[in-house]
Short mmCIF file of C-alpha atoms and ligand atoms in Angstrom, two decimals:
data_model
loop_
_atom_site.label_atom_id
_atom_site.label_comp_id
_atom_site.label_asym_id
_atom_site.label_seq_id
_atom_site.Cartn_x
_atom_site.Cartn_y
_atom_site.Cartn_z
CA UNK Q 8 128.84 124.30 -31.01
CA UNK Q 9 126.87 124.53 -28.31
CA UNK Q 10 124.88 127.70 -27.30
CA UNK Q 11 123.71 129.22 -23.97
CA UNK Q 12 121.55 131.66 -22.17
CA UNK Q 13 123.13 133.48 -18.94
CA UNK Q 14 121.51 135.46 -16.37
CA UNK Q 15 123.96 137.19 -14.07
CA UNK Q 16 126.34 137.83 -16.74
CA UNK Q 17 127.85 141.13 -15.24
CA UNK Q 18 128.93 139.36 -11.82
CA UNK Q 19 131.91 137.38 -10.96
CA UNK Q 20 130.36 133.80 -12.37
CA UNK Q 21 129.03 135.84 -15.62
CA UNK Q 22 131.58 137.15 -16.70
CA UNK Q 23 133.83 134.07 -16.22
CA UNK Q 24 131.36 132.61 -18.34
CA UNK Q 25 131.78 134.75 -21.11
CA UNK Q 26 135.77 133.86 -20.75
CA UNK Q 27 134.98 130.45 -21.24
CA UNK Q 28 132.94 131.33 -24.44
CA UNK Q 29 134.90 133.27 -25.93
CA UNK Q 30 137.04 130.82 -25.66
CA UNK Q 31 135.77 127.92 -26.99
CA UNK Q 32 133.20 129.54 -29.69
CA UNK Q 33 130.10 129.28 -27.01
CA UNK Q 34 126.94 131.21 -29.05
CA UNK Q 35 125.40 133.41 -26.37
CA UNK Q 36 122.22 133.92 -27.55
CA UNK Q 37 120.77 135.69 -24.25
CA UNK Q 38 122.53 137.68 -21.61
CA UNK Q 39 120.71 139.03 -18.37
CA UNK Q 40 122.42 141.13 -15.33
CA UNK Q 41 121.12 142.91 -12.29
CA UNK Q 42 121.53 146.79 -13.16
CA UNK Q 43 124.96 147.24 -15.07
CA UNK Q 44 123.63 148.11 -17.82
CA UNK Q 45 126.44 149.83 -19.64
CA UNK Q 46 128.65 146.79 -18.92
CA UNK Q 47 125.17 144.22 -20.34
CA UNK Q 48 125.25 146.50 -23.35
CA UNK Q 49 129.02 145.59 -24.43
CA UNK Q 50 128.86 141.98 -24.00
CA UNK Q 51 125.38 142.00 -25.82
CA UNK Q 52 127.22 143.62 -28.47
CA UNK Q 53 130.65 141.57 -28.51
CA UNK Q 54 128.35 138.25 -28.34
CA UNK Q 55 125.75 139.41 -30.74
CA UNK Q 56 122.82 138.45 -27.79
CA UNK Q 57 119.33 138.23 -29.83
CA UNK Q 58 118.19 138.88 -26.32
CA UNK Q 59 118.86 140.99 -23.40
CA UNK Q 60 117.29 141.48 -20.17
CA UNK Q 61 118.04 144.26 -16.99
CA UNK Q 62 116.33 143.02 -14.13
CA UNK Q 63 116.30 146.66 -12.68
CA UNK Q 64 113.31 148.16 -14.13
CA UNK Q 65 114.41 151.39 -14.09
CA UNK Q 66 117.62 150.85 -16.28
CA UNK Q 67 115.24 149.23 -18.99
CA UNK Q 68 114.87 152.62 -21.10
CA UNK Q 69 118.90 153.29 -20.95
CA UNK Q 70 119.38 149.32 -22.04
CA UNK Q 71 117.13 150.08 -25.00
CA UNK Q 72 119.15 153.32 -26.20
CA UNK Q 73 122.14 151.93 -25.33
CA UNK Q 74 120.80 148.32 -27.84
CA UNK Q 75 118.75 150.72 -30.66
CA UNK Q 76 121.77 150.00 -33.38
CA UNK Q 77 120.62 145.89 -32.98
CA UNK Q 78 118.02 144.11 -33.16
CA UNK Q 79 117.74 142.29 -30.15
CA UNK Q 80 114.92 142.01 -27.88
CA UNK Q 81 114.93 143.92 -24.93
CA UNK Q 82 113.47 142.77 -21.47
CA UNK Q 83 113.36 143.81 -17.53
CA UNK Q 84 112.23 142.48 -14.58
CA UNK Q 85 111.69 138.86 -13.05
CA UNK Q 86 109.71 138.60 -16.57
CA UNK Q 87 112.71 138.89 -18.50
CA UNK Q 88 114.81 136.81 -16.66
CA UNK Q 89 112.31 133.91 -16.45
CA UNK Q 90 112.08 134.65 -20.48
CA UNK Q 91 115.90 134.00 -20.90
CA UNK Q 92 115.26 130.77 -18.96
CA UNK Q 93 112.67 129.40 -21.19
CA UNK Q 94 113.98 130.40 -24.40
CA UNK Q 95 113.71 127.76 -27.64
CA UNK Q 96 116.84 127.08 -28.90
CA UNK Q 97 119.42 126.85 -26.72
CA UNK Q 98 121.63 124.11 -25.31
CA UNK Q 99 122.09 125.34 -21.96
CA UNK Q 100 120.75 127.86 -19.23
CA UNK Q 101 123.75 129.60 -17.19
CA UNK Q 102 121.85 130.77 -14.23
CA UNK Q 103 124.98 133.66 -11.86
CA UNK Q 104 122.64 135.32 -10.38
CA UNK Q 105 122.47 136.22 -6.56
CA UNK Q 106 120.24 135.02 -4.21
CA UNK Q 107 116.76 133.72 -4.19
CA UNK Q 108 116.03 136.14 -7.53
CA UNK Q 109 117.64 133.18 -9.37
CA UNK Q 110 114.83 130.63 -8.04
CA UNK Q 111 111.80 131.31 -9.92
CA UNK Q 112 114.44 131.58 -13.46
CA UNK Q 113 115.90 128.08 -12.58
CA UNK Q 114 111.76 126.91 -12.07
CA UNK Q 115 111.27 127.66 -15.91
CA UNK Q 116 114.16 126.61 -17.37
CA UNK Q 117 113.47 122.98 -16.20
CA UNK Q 118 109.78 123.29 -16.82
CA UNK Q 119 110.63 124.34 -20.60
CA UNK Q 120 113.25 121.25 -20.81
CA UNK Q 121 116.22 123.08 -20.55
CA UNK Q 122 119.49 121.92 -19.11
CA UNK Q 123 120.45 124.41 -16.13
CA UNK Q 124 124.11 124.97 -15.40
CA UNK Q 125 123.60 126.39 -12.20
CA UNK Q 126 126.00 128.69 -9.72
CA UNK Q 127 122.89 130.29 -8.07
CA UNK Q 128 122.59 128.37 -4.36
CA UNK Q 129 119.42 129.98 -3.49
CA UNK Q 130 117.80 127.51 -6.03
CA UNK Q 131 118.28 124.42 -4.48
CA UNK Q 132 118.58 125.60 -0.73
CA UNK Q 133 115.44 127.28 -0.74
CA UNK Q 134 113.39 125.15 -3.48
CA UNK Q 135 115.33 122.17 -3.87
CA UNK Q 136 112.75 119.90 -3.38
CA UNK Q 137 110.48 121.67 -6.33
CA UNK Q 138 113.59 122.08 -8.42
CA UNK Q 139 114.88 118.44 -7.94
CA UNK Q 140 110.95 116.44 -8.61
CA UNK Q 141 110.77 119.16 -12.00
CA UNK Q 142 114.22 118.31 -12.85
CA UNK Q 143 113.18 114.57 -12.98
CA UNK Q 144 109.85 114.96 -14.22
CA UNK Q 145 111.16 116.55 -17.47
CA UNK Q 146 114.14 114.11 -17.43
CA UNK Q 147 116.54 117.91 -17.63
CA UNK Q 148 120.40 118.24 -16.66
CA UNK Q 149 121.42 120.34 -13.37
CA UNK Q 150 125.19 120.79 -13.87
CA UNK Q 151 126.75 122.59 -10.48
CA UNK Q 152 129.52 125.31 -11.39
CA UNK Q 153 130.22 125.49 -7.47
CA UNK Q 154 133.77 124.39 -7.18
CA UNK Q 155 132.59 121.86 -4.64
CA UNK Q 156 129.71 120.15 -6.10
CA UNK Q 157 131.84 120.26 -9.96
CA UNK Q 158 134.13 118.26 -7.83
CA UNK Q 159 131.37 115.94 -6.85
CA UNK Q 160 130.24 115.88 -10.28
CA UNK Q 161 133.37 114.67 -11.18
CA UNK Q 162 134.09 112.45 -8.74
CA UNK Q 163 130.73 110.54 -9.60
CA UNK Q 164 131.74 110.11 -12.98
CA UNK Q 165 131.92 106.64 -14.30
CA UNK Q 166 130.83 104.98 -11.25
CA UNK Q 167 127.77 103.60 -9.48
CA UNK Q 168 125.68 105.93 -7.16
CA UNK Q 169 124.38 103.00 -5.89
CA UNK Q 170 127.94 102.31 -4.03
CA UNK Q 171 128.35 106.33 -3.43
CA UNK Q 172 128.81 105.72 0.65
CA UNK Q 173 129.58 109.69 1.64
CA UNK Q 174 130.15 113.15 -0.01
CA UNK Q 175 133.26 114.69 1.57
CA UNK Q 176 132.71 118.68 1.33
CA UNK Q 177 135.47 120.88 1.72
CA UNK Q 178 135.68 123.85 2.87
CA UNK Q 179 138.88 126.82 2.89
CA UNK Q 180 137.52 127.67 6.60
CA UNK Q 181 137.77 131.62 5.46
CA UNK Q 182 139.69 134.44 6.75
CA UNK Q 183 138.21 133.71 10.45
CA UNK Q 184 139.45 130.15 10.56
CA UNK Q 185 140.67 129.27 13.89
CA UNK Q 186 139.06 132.42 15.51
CA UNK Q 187 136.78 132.21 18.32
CA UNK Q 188 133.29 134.31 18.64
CA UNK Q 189 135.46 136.62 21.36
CA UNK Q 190 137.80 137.31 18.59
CA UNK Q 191 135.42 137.95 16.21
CA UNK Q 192 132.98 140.41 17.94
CA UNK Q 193 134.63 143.21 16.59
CA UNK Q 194 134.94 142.12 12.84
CA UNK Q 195 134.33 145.03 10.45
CA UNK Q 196 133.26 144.69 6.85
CA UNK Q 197 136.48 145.03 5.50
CA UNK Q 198 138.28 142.43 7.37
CA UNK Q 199 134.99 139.86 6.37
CA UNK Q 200 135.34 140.97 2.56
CA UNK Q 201 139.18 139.68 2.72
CA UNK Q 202 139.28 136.00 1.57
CA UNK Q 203 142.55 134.12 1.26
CA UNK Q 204 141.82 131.99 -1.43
CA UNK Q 205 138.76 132.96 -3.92
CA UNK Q 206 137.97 136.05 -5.22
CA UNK Q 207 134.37 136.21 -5.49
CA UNK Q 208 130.74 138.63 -4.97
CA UNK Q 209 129.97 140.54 -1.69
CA UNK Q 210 127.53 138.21 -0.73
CA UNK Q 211 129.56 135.08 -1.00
CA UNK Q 212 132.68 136.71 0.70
CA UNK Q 213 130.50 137.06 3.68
CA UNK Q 214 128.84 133.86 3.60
CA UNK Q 215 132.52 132.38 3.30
CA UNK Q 216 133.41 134.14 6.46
CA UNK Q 217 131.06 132.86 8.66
CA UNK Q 218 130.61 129.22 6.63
CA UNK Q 219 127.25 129.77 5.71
CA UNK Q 220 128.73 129.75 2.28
CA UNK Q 221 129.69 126.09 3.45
CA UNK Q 222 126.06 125.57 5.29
CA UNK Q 223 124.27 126.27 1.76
CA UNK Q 224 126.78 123.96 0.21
CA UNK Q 225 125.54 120.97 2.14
CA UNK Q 226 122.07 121.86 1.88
CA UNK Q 227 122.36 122.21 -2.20
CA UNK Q 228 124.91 118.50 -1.94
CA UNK Q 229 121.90 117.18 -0.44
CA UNK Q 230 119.70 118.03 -3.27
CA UNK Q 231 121.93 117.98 -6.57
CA UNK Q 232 123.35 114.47 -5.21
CA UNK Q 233 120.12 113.09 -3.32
CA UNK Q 234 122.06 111.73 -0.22
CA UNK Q 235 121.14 111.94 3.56
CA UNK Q 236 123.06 114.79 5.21
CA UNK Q 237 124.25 112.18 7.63
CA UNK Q 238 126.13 111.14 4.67
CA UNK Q 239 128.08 114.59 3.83
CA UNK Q 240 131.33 115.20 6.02
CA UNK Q 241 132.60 118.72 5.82
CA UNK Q 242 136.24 118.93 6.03
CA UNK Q 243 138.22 122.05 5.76
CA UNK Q 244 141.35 122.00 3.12
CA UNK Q 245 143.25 125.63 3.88
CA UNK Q 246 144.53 125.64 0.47
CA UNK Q 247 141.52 125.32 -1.82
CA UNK Q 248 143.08 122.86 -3.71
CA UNK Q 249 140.92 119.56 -3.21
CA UNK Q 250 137.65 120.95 -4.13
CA UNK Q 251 135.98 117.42 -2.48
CA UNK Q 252 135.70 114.21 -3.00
CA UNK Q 253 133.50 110.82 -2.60
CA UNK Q 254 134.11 107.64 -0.58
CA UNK Q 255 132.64 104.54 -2.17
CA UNK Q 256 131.34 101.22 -0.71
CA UNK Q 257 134.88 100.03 -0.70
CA UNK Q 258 136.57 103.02 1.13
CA UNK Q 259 138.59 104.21 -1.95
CA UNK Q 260 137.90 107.85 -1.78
CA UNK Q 261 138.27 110.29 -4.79
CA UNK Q 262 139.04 113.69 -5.32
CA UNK Q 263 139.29 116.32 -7.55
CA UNK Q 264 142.03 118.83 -7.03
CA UNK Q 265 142.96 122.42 -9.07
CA UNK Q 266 144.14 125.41 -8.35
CA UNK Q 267 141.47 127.38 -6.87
CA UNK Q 268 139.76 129.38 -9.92
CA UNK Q 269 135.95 129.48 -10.70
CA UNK Q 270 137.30 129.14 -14.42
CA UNK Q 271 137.12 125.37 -14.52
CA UNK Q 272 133.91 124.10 -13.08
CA UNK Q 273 132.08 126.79 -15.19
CA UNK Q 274 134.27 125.40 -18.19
CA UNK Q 275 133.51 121.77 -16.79
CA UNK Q 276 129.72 122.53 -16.86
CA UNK Q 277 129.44 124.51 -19.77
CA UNK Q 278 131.41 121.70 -22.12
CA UNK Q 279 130.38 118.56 -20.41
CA UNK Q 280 131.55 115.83 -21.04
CA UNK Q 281 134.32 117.52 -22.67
CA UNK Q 282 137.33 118.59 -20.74
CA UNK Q 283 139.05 120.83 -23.06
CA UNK Q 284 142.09 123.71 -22.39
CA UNK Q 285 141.55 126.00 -19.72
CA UNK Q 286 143.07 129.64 -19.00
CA UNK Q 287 144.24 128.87 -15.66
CA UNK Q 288 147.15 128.39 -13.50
CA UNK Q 289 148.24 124.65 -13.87
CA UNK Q 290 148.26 122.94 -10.33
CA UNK Q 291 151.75 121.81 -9.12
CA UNK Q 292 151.11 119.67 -6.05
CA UNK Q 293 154.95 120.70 -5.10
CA UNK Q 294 154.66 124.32 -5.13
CA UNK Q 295 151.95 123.79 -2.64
CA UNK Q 296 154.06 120.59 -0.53
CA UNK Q 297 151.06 119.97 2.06
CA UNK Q 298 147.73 120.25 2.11
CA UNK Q 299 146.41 120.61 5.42
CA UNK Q 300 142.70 119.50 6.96
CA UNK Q 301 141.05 119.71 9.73
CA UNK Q 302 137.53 119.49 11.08
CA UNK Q 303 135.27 122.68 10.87
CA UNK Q 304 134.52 124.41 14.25
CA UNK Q 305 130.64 124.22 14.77
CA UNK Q 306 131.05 125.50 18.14
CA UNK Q 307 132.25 129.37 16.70
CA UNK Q 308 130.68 129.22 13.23
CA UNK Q 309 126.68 129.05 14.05
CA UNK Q 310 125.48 129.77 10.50
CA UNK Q 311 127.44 126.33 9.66
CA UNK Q 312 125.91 124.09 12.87
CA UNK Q 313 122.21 125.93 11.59
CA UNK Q 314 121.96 124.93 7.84
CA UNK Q 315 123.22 121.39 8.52
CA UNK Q 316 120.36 121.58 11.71
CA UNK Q 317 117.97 123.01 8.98
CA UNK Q 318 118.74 120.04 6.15
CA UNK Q 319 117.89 117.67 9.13
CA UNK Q 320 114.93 118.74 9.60
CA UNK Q 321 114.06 119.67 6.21
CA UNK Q 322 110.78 121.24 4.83
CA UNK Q 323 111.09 124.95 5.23
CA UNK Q 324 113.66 125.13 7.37
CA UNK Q 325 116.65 125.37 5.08
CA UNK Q 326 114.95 128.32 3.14
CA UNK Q 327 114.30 129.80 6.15
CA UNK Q 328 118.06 129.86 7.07
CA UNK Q 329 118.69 131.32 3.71
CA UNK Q 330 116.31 134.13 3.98
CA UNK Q 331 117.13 134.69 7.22
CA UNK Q 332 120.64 135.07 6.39
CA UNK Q 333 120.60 136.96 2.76
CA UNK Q 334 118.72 139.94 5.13
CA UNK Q 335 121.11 139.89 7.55
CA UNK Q 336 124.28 140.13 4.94
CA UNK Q 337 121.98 142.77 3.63
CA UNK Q 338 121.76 144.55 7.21
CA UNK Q 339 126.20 143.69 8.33
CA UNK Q 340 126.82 145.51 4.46
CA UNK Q 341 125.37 148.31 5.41
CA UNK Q 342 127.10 148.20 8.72
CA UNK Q 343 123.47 147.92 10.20
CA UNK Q 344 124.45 144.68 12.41
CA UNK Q 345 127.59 143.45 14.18
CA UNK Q 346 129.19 140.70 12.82
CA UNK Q 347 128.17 137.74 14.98
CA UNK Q 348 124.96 138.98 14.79
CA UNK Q 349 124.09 137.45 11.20
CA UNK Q 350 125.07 133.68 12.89
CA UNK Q 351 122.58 135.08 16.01
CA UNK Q 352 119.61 135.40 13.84
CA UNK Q 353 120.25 132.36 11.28
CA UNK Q 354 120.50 130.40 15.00
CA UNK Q 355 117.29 131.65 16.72
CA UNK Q 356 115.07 131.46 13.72
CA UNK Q 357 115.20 127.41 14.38
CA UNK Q 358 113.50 127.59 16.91
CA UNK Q 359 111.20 130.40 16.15
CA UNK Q 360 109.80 129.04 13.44
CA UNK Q 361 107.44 125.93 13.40
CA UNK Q 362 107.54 123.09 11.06
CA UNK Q 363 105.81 123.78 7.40
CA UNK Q 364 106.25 121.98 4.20
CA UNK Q 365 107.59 123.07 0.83
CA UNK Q 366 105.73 121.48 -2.06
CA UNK Q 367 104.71 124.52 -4.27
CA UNK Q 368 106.82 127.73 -5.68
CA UNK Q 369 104.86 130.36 -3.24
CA UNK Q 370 105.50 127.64 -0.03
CA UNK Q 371 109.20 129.06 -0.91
CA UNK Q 372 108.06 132.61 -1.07
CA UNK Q 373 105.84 132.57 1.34
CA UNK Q 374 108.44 130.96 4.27
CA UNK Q 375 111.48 133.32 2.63
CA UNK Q 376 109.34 136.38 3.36
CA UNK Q 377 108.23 135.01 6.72
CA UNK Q 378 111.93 134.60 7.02
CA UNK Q 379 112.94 138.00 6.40
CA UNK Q 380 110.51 139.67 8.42
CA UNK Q 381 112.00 137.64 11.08
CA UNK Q 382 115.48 139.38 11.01
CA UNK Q 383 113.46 143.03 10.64
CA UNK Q 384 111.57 142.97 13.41
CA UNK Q 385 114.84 141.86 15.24
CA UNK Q 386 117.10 144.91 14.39
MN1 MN Z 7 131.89 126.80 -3.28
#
């Protein structure tokens, strides 16, 4: 049986996770979460963790009361995260963390030689051409758990990526699809955090509302399946039920399709090869009688046009977008900034920013910061 190490194991992504190993008898032999620490301290418990990390300092005492009747390590910080990466031992690293904290984890896991199952898209947006070159270097597995790029993964199986001919990326087109920016100059928190089809973090529910979920989506396609972005069509599927497909060299195309629930990539990348019973809704192409597509709107949605703009041009463009962007969630959440406003800054920080390269860990830090002072010193 195969045993794993997850950071982010409170969240959405975690604890889906830990569904899928309970399970399927999955040994979790490290768990790691942002500050819940009373919820960290059950599943340590229930999975018997030898290790367990808080990445909010402050909670660290509290995690160690809370863990004195085991004896399991106990961590904090970017430290202890980047510990759980590296760890001897384990089959896979689960990294569910949110936003470009799960970077410099991801960095060490590959370094140490261990496979990454990875939901975090701050990895290979912002450092996916470090992450990618280490990933080859030390001949280590990336296995998405987006619902897209599983689909991709899938899709790829058993054939030749040397006929792969384009990457079709769907999208749902959120809970502003067909909307224009007149319509949506009023949107309020609420309405952004209501998505038809997913259930999913804060963060992402934004991003899905103004497609930059969809815009980090292509950047990280770009990376995990090393194709030009001229060669990645986004097309938007309303009912979340063909996650994407491929077209190959001979125009047969070829999709993956499911009901919309997080439960089966994770399950996908967690067992691979394997596919193996999952706890979800069974898909009945009947119930759902058509499936309807259409293009996405590039014109309304500028967070989309700007990440495909930023893979273009590449270097540190596409972590600038994401920096850029992760403030300005930051900034709508707390009802700082209008809506339209995060698409504003993710647009005008193309051309504010010159052209640099990304071939070292602190080129990423050093353009994300860059980035976010960007949207400070704009609000
Ligand atoms: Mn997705």
């Amino acid at each position: 049986m195969k045993t794993i190490s997850l950071i982010g194991s409170t969240g959405s992504i975690g604890t889906q996770t830990l569904d899928v190993c309970r399970k399927h008898n999955i040994k979790v032999k490290a768990l790691a979460a942002k500050s819940n620490v009373k919820l960290l301290a059950e599943q340590a418990h229930e999975f018997s963790a030898e290790y367990v990390c808080i990445y909010d300092e402050d909670k660290y005492r509290e995690l160690k009361i809370l863990m004195s009747d085991t004896g399991a390590e106990i961590a904090c910080g970017m430290d202890g995260l980047c510990k759980a990466a590296e760890l001897d031992g384990i089959d896979l690293f689960v990294n569910s963390v949110v936003g470009m904290v799960g970077l410099l984890p991801t960095l060490k896991a590959v370094e140490a030689g261990n496979d990454v199952a990875l939901a975090n898209k701050e990895t290979l947006v912002a450092g996916g051409a470090i992450v990618m070159k280490a990933a080859r270097d030390k001949n280590v597995n990336i296995y998405p758990i987006d619902s897209e790029h599983s689909a991709i993964f899938q899709c790829l199986q058993g054939n030749s990526r040397k006929q792969l001919r384009k990457i079709i990326l769907t999208a749902s087109g959120g809970p502003f699809f067909g909307k224009t920016k007149a319509e949506l100059r009023n949107v309020t928190v609420e309405q952004a955090l209501d998505h038809p089809n997913w259930s999913m973090g804060s963060k992402i529910t934004i991003d899905s509302a103004t497609l930059m979920n969809k815009g980090l989506e292509f950047i990280e396609a770009k990376w995990l399946f090393d194709v030009s972005p001229d060669n990645i069509e986004i097309v938007v599927n309303r009912e979340s039920v063909l996650h994407s497909a491929v077209e190959y060299d001979d125009h047969s195309v070829i999709a993956q399709l499911g009901t919309p629930d997080m439960k089966i990539p994770i399950q996908y990348a967690l067992l691979y090869p394997q596919r193996l019973e999952c706890d979800v809704k069974p898909l009945s192409l009947t119930d759902y009688g058509t499936l309807t597509f259409y293009k996405p709107d590039l014109e309304t949605f500028d967070c989309l046009s700007s990440c495909i703009e930023a893979i273009k041009r590449g270097g540190a463009y596409p972590c600038i977008v994401n920096g850029v962007n992760e403030e300005a969630v930051r900034l709508f959440l707390e009802r700082k900034i209008p809506f339209l406003k995060i698409g504003e800054l993710v647009k005008e920080s193309l051309s504010h920013f010159k052209p640099s390269e990304i071939n070292t860990y602190s080129d990423v830090t050093d353009a994300d910061k860059a980035a976010r002072e960007f949207v400070l010193r704009r609000v």
